[in-house]
CSV table of C-alpha atoms (C1' of nucleotides) in Angstrom, one decimal:
chain,number,residue,atom,x,y,z
J,1,MET,CA,-122.5,-19.3,-51.4
J,2,HIS,CA,-125.8,-17.6,-50.9
J,3,LYS,CA,-127.5,-15.4,-53.4
J,4,PRO,CA,-127.1,-11.6,-52.2
J,5,SER,CA,-130.3,-10.2,-50.9
J,6,PHE,CA,-129.8,-7.1,-52.7
J,7,SER,CA,-128.1,-6.1,-56.0
J,8,ASN,CA,-125.3,-3.5,-55.8
J,9,ALA,CA,-127.6,-0.9,-57.2
J,10,GLU,CA,-130.2,-1.6,-54.6
J,11,ARG,CA,-127.7,-1.1,-51.8
J,12,ILE,CA,-126.5,2.1,-53.4
J,13,TRP,CA,-130.2,3.4,-53.3
J,14,GLN,CA,-130.5,2.3,-49.8
J,15,VAL,CA,-127.5,4.4,-48.7
J,16,VAL,CA,-128.5,7.4,-50.8
J,17,ALA,CA,-131.9,7.4,-49.0
J,18,LEU,CA,-130.3,8.0,-45.8
J,19,ILE,CA,-128.6,11.2,-46.6
J,20,PRO,CA,-130.6,13.8,-44.6
J,21,PRO,CA,-132.1,17.1,-46.0
J,22,GLY,CA,-129.5,19.7,-46.0
J,23,LYS,CA,-126.6,17.5,-46.1
J,24,ILE,CA,-124.6,16.1,-49.2
J,25,SER,CA,-122.4,13.0,-49.9
J,26,SER,CA,-120.2,12.1,-52.8
J,27,TYR,CA,-120.3,9.2,-55.3
J,28,GLY,CA,-117.2,7.8,-53.8
J,29,VAL,CA,-118.4,7.8,-50.2
J,30,ILE,CA,-121.6,6.4,-51.1
J,31,ALA,CA,-119.8,3.7,-52.9
J,32,ASP,CA,-117.8,2.8,-49.8
J,33,LEU,CA,-120.8,2.9,-47.4
J,34,ALA,CA,-122.6,0.5,-49.8
J,35,GLY,CA,-119.7,-2.0,-49.6
J,36,LEU,CA,-118.3,-1.2,-53.0
J,37,PRO,CA,-115.0,0.7,-52.4
J,38,GLY,CA,-113.5,2.2,-55.6
J,39,ARG,CA,-116.8,1.9,-57.5
J,40,ALA,CA,-118.0,5.6,-57.5
J,41,ARG,CA,-118.7,5.3,-61.2
J,42,TYR,CA,-121.4,2.7,-60.4
J,43,VAL,CA,-123.1,5.0,-58.1
J,44,SER,CA,-123.9,7.5,-60.9
J,45,ARG,CA,-125.0,4.5,-63.1
J,46,ALA,CA,-127.2,3.2,-60.3
J,47,LEU,CA,-128.8,6.7,-59.8
J,48,LYS,CA,-129.4,6.9,-63.4
J,49,LEU,CA,-131.2,3.5,-63.5
J,50,ALA,CA,-133.2,4.3,-60.3
J,51,ASN,CA,-136.9,4.5,-60.7
J,52,ASP,CA,-138.3,8.1,-60.1
J,53,GLU,CA,-140.9,6.3,-57.7
J,54,LEU,CA,-138.2,5.6,-55.3
J,55,ASN,CA,-138.0,9.2,-54.5
J,56,LEU,CA,-134.2,9.2,-54.0
J,57,PRO,CA,-132.5,12.3,-52.8
J,58,TRP,CA,-130.3,12.0,-55.8
J,59,HIS,CA,-129.5,15.7,-55.6
J,60,ARG,CA,-127.6,15.3,-52.3
J,61,VAL,CA,-124.9,13.3,-54.2
J,62,LEU,CA,-122.1,15.5,-55.6
J,63,ASN,CA,-118.6,14.6,-56.7
J,64,SER,CA,-115.6,14.4,-54.5
J,65,GLN,CA,-114.9,18.0,-54.8
J,66,GLY,CA,-118.5,19.0,-53.6
J,67,ARG,CA,-119.4,20.0,-57.2
J,68,ILE,CA,-122.6,19.1,-59.1
J,69,ALA,CA,-121.6,16.4,-61.5
J,70,PHE,CA,-123.8,17.6,-64.4
J,71,ASP,CA,-122.7,20.0,-67.0
J,72,LYS,CA,-123.6,23.7,-66.0
J,73,GLN,CA,-125.7,24.2,-68.9
J,74,THR,CA,-128.1,21.4,-68.5
J,75,GLU,CA,-131.5,21.0,-66.9
J,76,ALA,CA,-130.4,18.5,-64.5
J,77,PHE,CA,-127.6,21.0,-63.1
J,78,ALA,CA,-130.3,23.5,-62.7
J,79,GLU,CA,-132.7,21.1,-60.9
J,80,GLN,CA,-130.1,19.8,-58.6
J,81,MET,CA,-129.0,23.3,-57.5
J,82,MET,CA,-132.7,24.3,-57.0
J,83,LEU,CA,-133.3,21.3,-54.9
J,84,LEU,CA,-130.2,21.8,-52.8
J,85,ARG,CA,-131.1,25.5,-52.2
J,86,LEU,CA,-134.7,24.5,-51.2
J,87,GLU,CA,-133.1,22.7,-48.2
J,88,GLY,CA,-130.8,25.2,-47.3
J,89,VAL,CA,-127.6,24.3,-48.9
J,90,ASP,CA,-125.6,27.2,-50.2
J,91,VAL,CA,-124.5,26.4,-53.8
J,92,LYS,CA,-122.1,28.7,-55.5
J,93,ASN,CA,-120.9,28.1,-58.9
J,94,GLY,CA,-122.1,24.7,-58.7
J,95,ARG,CA,-120.3,23.9,-55.8
J,96,VAL,CA,-120.8,23.5,-52.1
J,97,ASP,CA,-118.5,23.7,-49.0
J,98,LYS,CA,-118.0,20.1,-48.1
J,99,THR,CA,-116.7,20.9,-44.5
J,100,GLN,CA,-120.1,22.6,-43.8
J,101,TYR,CA,-122.4,20.1,-45.6
J,102,MET,CA,-120.9,16.7,-45.8
J,103,TRP,CA,-123.1,14.0,-44.1
J,104,GLN,CA,-121.2,12.3,-41.5
J,105,PRO,CA,-123.4,9.4,-40.4
J,106,ASP,CA,-122.8,7.6,-37.2
J,107,MET,CA,-121.7,4.0,-38.0
J,108,ALA,CA,-123.9,2.2,-35.5
J,109,THR,CA,-126.9,4.1,-36.7
J,110,LEU,CA,-126.1,3.5,-40.3
J,111,VAL,CA,-125.8,-0.3,-39.8
J,112,MET,CA,-129.1,-0.4,-38.2
J,113,GLN,CA,-130.7,1.4,-41.0
J,114,LEU,CA,-129.4,-0.7,-43.8
J,115,SER,CA,-130.9,-4.1,-44.7
J,116,PHE,CA,-127.9,-5.6,-46.2
R,1,DA,C1',-118.6,-13.6,-75.5
R,2,DA,C1',-117.3,-8.8,-76.6
R,3,DC,C1',-118.1,-4.2,-76.2
R,4,DA,C1',-119.8,0.3,-74.6
R,5,DT,C1',-121.6,2.9,-70.8
R,6,DG,C1',-121.5,5.7,-66.5
R,7,DA,C1',-124.2,12.1,-62.7
R,8,DC,C1',-116.5,9.1,-60.6
R,9,DG,C1',-111.6,9.5,-58.3
R,10,DC,C1',-107.1,10.3,-57.8
R,11,DG,C1',-102.4,11.3,-59.2
R,12,DT,C1',-99.5,13.9,-62.2
R,13,DC,C1',-98.0,17.6,-64.9
D,1,DG,C1',-107.1,26.2,-61.1
D,2,DG,C1',-107.3,22.6,-65.8
D,3,DA,C1',-106.2,18.7,-68.7
D,4,DC,C1',-105.0,14.2,-69.1
D,5,DG,C1',-104.5,9.2,-68.3
D,6,DC,C1',-105.7,5.3,-65.9
D,7,DG,C1',-108.2,2.4,-62.6
D,8,DC,C1',-112.6,1.0,-61.4
D,9,DC,C1',-116.6,-2.8,-62.8
D,10,DA,C1',-121.9,-4.1,-63.0
D,11,DT,C1',-125.0,-3.9,-66.3
D,12,DG,C1',-127.2,-4.0,-70.9
D,13,DT,C1',-127.0,-4.9,-75.6
DNA sequence: AACATGACGCGTC
DNA sequence: GGACGCGCCATGT
């Protein structure tokens, strides 16, 4: 077997980087798109591990209910809500309307944009 | 090798 | 809605 070109974390980062401004996705969906079904938890871990200089749009990743995953009273929560609002996403009570904002990428385009 | 971590998801009550 | 249990598993120590 060949050594994989990218680690699981790197693949997750690649997918997150594709979420367009004004749209959101979820940990579970990102895991699926990265070829890691059932590993939503690893997406959160990978985001925590990511270098700031990657400039990932981490704020566009919410939980499966469209809610910000951080506790309401944390700095991270406030920052994520601010970043989302800056790009026009309506956040109410730490939650966004998934039917309105969920990123629904075209598969063919997605495949072309990913390196793995 | 064993163990804890992790910004999760889903079903059930 | 909320609380709880369980599945998930790469990574770091």
